[in-house]
XYZ file of C-alpha atoms in Angstrom:
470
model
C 147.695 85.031 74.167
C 150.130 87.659 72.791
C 149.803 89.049 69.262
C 153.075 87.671 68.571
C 152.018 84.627 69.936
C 149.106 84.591 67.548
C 151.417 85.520 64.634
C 153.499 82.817 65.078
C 150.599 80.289 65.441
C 149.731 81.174 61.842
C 152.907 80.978 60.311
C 153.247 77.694 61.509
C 150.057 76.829 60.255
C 150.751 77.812 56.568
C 154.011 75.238 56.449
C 151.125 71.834 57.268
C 148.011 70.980 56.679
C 145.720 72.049 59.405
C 143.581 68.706 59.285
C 146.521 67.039 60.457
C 147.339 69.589 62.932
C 143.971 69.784 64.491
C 143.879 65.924 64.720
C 147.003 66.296 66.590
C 145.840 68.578 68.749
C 143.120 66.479 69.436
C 144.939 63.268 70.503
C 143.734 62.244 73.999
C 143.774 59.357 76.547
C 141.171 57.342 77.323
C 137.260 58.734 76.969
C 135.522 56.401 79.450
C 135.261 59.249 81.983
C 134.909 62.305 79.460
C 131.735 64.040 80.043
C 128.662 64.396 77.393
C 128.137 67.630 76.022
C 124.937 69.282 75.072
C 125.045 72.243 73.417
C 122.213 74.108 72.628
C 121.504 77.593 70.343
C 118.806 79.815 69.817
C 118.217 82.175 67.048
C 117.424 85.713 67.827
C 116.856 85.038 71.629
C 117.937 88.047 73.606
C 119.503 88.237 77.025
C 116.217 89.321 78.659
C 114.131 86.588 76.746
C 114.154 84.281 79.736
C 112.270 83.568 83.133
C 114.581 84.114 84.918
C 115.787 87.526 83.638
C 112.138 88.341 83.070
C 109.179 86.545 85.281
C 106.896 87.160 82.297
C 108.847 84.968 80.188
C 107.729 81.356 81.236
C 110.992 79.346 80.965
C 110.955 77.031 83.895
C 113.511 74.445 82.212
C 115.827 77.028 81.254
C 115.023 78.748 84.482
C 116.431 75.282 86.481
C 119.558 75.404 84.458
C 120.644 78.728 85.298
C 119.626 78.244 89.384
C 121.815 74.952 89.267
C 124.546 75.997 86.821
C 126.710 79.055 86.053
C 124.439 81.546 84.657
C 126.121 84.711 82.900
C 124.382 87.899 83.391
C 126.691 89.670 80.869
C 127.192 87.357 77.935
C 127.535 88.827 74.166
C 128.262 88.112 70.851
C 131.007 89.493 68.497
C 128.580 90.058 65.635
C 124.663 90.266 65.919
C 124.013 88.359 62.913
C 123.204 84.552 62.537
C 125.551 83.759 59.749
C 128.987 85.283 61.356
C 127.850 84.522 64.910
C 127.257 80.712 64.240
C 130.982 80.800 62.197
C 132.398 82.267 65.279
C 130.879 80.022 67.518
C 132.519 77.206 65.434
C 135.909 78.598 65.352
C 136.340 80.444 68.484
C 137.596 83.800 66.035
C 136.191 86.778 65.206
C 134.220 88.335 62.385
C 137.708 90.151 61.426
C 139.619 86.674 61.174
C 137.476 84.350 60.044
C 135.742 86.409 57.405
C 132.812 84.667 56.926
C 128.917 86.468 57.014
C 126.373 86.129 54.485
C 127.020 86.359 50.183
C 131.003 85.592 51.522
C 131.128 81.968 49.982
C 131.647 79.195 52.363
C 133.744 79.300 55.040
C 136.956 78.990 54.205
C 138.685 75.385 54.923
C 141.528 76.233 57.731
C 138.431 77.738 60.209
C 136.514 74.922 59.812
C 139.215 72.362 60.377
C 139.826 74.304 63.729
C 135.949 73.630 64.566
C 135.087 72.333 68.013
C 133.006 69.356 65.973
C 135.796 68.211 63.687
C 138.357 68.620 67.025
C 135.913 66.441 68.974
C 135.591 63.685 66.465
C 138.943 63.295 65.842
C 139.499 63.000 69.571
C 136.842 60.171 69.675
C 133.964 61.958 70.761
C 130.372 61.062 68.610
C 129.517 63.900 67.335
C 125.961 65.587 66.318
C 124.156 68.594 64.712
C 120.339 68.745 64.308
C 118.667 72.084 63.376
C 120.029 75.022 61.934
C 123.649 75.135 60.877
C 123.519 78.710 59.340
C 126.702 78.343 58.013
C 127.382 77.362 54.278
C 130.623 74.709 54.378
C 130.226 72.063 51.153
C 129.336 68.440 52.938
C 128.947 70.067 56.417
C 126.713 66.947 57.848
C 129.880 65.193 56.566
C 131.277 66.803 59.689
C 129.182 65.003 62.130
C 128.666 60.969 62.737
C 125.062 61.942 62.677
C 123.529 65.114 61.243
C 120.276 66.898 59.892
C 120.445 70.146 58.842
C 117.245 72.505 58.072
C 116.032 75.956 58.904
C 112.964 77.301 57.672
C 111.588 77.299 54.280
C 111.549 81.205 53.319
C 109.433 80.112 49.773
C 106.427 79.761 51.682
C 105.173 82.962 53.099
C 102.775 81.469 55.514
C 103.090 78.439 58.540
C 104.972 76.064 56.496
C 108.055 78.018 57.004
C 108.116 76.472 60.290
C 105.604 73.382 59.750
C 106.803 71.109 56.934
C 108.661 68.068 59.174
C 107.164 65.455 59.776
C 106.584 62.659 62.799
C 104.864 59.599 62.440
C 103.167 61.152 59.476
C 102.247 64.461 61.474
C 103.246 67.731 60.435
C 105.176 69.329 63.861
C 107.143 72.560 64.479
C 110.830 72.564 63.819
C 111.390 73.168 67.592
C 109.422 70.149 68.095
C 111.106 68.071 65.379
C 114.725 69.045 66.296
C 114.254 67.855 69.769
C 112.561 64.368 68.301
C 115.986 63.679 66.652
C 117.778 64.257 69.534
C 116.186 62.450 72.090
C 116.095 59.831 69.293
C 119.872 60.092 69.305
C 120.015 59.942 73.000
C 118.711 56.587 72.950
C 120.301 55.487 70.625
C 124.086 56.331 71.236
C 127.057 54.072 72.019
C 127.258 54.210 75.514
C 130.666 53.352 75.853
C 131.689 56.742 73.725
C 130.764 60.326 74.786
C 129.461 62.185 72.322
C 128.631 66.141 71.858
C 125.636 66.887 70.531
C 124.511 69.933 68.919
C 121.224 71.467 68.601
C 120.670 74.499 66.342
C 116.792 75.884 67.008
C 115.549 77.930 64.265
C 113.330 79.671 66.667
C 112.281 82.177 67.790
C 113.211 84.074 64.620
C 110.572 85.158 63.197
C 108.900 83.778 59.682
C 110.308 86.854 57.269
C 107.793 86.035 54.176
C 104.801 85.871 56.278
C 102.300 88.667 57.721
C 102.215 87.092 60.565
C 105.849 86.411 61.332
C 105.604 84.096 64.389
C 104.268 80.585 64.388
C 103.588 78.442 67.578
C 102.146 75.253 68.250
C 98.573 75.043 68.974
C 99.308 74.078 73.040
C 100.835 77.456 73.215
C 97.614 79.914 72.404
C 97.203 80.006 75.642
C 100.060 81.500 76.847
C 100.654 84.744 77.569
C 97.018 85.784 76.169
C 95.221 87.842 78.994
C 98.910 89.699 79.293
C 99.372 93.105 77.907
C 102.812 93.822 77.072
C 104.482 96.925 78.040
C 105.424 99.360 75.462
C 108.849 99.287 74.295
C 111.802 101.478 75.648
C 113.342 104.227 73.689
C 110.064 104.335 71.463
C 109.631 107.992 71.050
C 109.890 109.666 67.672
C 113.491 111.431 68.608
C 115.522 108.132 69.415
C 114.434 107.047 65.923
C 115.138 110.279 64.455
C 118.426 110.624 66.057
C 119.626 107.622 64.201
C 121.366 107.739 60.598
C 119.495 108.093 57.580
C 120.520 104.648 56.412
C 119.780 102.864 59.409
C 116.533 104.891 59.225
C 115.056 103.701 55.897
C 117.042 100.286 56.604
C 116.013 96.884 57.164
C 115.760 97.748 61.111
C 113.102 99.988 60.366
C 111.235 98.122 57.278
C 110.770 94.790 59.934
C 109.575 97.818 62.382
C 106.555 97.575 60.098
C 106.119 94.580 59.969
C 106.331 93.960 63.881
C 105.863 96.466 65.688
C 104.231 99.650 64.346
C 100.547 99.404 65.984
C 99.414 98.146 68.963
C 98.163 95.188 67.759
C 100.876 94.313 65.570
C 103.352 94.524 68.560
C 101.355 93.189 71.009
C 100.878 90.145 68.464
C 104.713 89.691 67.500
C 106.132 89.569 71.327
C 103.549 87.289 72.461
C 104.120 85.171 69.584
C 108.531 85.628 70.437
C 107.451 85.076 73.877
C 105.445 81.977 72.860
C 108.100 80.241 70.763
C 110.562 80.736 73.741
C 108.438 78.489 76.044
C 108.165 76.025 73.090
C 111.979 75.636 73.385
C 111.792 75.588 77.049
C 109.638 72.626 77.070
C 112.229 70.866 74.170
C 114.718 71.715 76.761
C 112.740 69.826 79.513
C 111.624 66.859 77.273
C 115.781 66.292 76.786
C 116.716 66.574 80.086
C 114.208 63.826 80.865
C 115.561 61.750 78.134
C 119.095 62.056 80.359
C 117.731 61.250 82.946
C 116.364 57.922 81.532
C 119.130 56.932 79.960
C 121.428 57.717 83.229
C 123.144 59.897 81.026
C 122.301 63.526 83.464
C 124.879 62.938 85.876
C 127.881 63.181 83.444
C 126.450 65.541 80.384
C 127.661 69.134 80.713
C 124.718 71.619 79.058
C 125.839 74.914 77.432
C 122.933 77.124 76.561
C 123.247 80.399 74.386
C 121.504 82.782 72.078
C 123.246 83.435 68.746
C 122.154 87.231 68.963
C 120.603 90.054 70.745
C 117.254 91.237 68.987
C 115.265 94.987 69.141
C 111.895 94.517 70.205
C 110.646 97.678 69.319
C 112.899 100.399 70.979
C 114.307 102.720 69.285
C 111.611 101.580 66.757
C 113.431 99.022 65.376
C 113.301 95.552 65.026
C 115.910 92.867 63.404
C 119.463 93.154 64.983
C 122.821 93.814 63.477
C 123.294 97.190 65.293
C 125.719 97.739 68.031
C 123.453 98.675 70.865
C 123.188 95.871 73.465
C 120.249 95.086 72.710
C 121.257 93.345 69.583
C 124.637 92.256 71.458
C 123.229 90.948 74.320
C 122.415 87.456 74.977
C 121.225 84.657 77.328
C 124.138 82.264 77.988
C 124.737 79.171 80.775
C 127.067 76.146 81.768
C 125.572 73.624 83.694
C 127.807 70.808 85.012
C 126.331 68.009 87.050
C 129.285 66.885 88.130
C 129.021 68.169 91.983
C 129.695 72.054 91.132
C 128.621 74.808 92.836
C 125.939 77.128 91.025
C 126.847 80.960 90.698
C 125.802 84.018 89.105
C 128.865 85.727 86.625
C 128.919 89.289 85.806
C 132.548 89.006 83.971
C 131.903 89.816 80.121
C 131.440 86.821 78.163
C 131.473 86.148 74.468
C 130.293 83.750 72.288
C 133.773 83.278 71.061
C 134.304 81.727 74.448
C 131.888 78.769 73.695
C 134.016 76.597 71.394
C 137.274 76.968 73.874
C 134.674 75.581 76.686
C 133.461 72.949 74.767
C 136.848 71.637 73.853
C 138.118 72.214 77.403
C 135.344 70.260 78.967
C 136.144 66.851 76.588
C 139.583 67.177 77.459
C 140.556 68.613 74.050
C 143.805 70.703 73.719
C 142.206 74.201 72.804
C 143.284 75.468 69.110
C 146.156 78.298 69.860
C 144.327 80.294 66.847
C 141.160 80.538 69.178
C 140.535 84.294 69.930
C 138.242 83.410 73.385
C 138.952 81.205 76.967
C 137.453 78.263 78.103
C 134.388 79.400 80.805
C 134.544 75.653 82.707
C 136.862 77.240 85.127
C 133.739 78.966 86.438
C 132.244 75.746 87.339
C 135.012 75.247 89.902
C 134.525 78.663 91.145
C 137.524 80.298 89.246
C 136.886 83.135 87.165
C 138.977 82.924 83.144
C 137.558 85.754 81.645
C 137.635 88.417 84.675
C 140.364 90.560 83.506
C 138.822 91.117 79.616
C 138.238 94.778 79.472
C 137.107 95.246 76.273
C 135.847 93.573 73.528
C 135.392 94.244 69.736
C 131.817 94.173 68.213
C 131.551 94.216 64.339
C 128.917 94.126 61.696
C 130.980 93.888 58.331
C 128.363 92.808 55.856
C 128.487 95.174 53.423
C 124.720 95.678 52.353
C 122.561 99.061 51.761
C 120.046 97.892 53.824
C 122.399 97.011 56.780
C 124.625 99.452 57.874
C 127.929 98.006 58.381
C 129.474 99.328 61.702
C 131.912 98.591 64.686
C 132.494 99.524 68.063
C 134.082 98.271 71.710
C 132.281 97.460 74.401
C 133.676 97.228 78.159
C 132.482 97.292 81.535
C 131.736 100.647 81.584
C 131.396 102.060 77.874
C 130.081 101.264 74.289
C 132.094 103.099 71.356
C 130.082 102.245 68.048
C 130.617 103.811 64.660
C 129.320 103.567 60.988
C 131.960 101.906 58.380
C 130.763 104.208 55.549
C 129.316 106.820 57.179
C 132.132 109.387 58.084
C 132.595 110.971 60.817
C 129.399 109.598 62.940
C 130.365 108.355 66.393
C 128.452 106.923 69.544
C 129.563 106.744 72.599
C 127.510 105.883 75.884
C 128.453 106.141 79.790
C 127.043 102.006 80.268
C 127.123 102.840 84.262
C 124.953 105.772 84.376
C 122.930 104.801 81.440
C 122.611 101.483 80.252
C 119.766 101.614 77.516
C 122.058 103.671 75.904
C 119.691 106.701 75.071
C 122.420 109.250 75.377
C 125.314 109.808 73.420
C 128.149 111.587 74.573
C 130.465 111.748 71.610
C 129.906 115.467 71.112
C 130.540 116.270 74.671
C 134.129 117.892 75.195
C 134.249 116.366 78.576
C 134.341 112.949 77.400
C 137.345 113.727 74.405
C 139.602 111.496 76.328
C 137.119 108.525 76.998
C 136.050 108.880 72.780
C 139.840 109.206 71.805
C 141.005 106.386 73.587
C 138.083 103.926 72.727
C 138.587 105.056 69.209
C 142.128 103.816 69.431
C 141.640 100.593 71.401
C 138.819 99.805 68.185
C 141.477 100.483 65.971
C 144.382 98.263 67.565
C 142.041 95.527 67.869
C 141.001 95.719 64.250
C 144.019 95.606 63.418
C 145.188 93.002 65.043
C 142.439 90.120 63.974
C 142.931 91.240 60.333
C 146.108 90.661 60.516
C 145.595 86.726 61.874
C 143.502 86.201 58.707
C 144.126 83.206 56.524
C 143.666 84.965 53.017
């Protein structure tokens, strides 16, 4: 869509109320043969944080999806951080538009109205969240027919950040207790209305308060105990020290600490990331077997996504927020039963995408405002997002701790710079060097490449301010 085009969308917006538009939009015929939709999200599961991406990473549900679905080997988010991610994936818009991150207030009433949940219900869909929202709207289970939202409990700086639901008078994990509701929901839904169900894992993030920072379930000691993890990437003293001063003495480097900064402590933390992945995995298994019971597998479409990248020691960092991939970079899938194909996709993909698939699939007119496409096109073997060439990342919370800072990413190259922090600039040949370990942004032969990346950032900053709803 043009800028003009989006210009125009927003003018028109300001003369009506947007409820009323969106419920408009979201008129639609019949639902009897409107698929289910299952949309999953992780929190702080990286791209590589998977079987199937990496054979130590036991994943074999998540593993099945990707073999029999569309499985995107370049998928990112706009913003590495939970809070503007999740209001992105919401509203199909950028950081830039939508303005929302943490300490911002709520999100702002026009965004939400133009949310893939409140589109769906008014179209006639049943709609459901369970597990982390991570975005702060007043009444937002009022959104949903059926809601429960939770993350963990940060007062308590040991297990019961994760351990404080209950089943049948048990104590369980959150993973465990989000997936209880939704099978629960599963078998209990109208069968003669779709519905879209959402499922917002708080995992594996780890447990901030708590020295130990990962918690598991007991049937997962086991795993992944006789392995020794290789050392992080990008862990000697000079990739740390080439950083900023702020980033140094930042929150990337203080959760360093608490990770990763002996042996023990790292070995510790990634098994313990690693282990909370294959908790999820088996969640993921346990629902697909509740589809499968309730004959609802052969007509529910499954979207699976991270809602960031994450540092697992390189550069010695931890946390995410940066622009490197590795905080960018996430694990993302379709997979529609409904006699497609399976494929690998190396087109970039965003998480602003998800929202404009999700309406797409139910048959929902797609929100002009949306900055992203619809991916189901890549279920039939077509290919919506092939001719994206770049795409803005941002990281505009303003905090001391966090560095704010911006770039553009495409195929080949990652411009990043520092908000406050004149006149530092990254840049990084993706082709030739893809962990991003050296930057090129003092090297006269790549003026050009920096000038015109600088630019591009610019005119796309630019333009999503200017679609802003102030």
């Amino acid at each position: 869509m043009t800028d003009k085009a989006l210009l125009l969308y927003w003018l028109a917006a300001c003369s009506g109320p947007l409820l009323a538009a969106g419920a408009a939009q979201a008129q639609q015929a019949a639902p009897a043969q409107r698929p289910n939709i299952l949309f999953i999200l992780t929190d702080d599961q990286r791209w590589d944080a998977v079987g199937y991406v990496n054979p130590i990473v036991r994943t074999p549900h998540i593993d099945s999806l990707a073999r029999e679905g569309v499985c995107f080997r370049n998928a990112f988010v706009t913003t590495p951080i939970s809070a503007a991610s999740r209001a992105s994936l919401l509203t199909g818009m950028y950081e830039r538009t939508h303005g929302y991150t943490f300490r911002q207030g709520p999100l702002k009433e026009p965004y939400m109205q133009q949310s893939y949940p409140v589109l769906l219900r008014a179209s006639g869909y049943t709609t459901a969240y369970f597990g982390k929202f991570g975005v702060i709207y007043p009444g937002a289970q009022r959104l949903f027919d059926a809601a429960d939202l939770y993350d963990r409990r940060g007062k308590f700086p040991d297990r019961r950040g994760y351990f404080y639901k209950t089943i049948d008078g048990d104590t369980v994990h959150l993973t465990r207790y989000t997936v209880y509701e939704a099978q629960r929901f599963l078998r209990e839904a109208d069968p003669s209305k779709p519905f879209c169900l959402s499922l917002g894992f708080s995992a594996p993030h780890a447990h901030d308060p708590a020295p130990e920072q990962y918690f598991w379930e007991p049937w997962a000691d086991s795993l992944y105990r006789d392995l020794t993890v290789a050392p992080p990437l990008l862990a000697d003293d000079r990739y740390f020290e080439e950083l900023p001063e702020a980033v140094r003495r930042g929150y990337n480097r203080v959760r360093w600490t608490w990770r990763y900064d002996t042996p023990q402590k790292y070995q510790h933390s990634v098994k313990g990331y690693y282990r909370m992945i294959s908790e999820i995995d088996r969640e993921v298994g346990a629902i697909r077997q509740v589809l499968r019971e309730r004959g609802l597998d052969r007509n529910t479409i499954i979207v699976f996504m991270g809602d960031n990248g994450y540092f697992l020691g390189e550069r010695q960092l931890a946390g995410k927020w940066l622009m490197y991939d590795r905080s960018l970079r996430v694990p993302m899938l379709i997979y529609d039963p409904r006699g497609r194909d399976p494929r690998e996709v190396e087109d970039m993909v965003l998480n602003i995408d998800v929202p404009a698939t999700i309406l797409d699939a139910a048959g929902v007119a797609v929100p002009e405002a949306y900055q992203g496409v619809s991916l189901l096109g890549y279920t039939r073997g077509e290919a919506p997002a092939a001719d994206r060439e770049a795409f803005l990342c941002e990281h505009l919370w303003e905090l001391d701790e966090i560095p704010s800072s911006e770039g553009i990413r495409t195929e080949r190259w990652k411009y990043m710079r520092y908000r406050f922090i004149p006149g530092w600039e990254e840049l990084y040949d993706l082709a030739a060097d893809p962990e991003e370990a050296v930057n090129l942004a003092s090297d006269p032969a790549y003026g050009r490449t920096l000038e015109g990346l600088r630019r591009e950032c610019d005119r796309q900053i630019e333009r999503y301010v200017s679609l802003r709803r102030h």
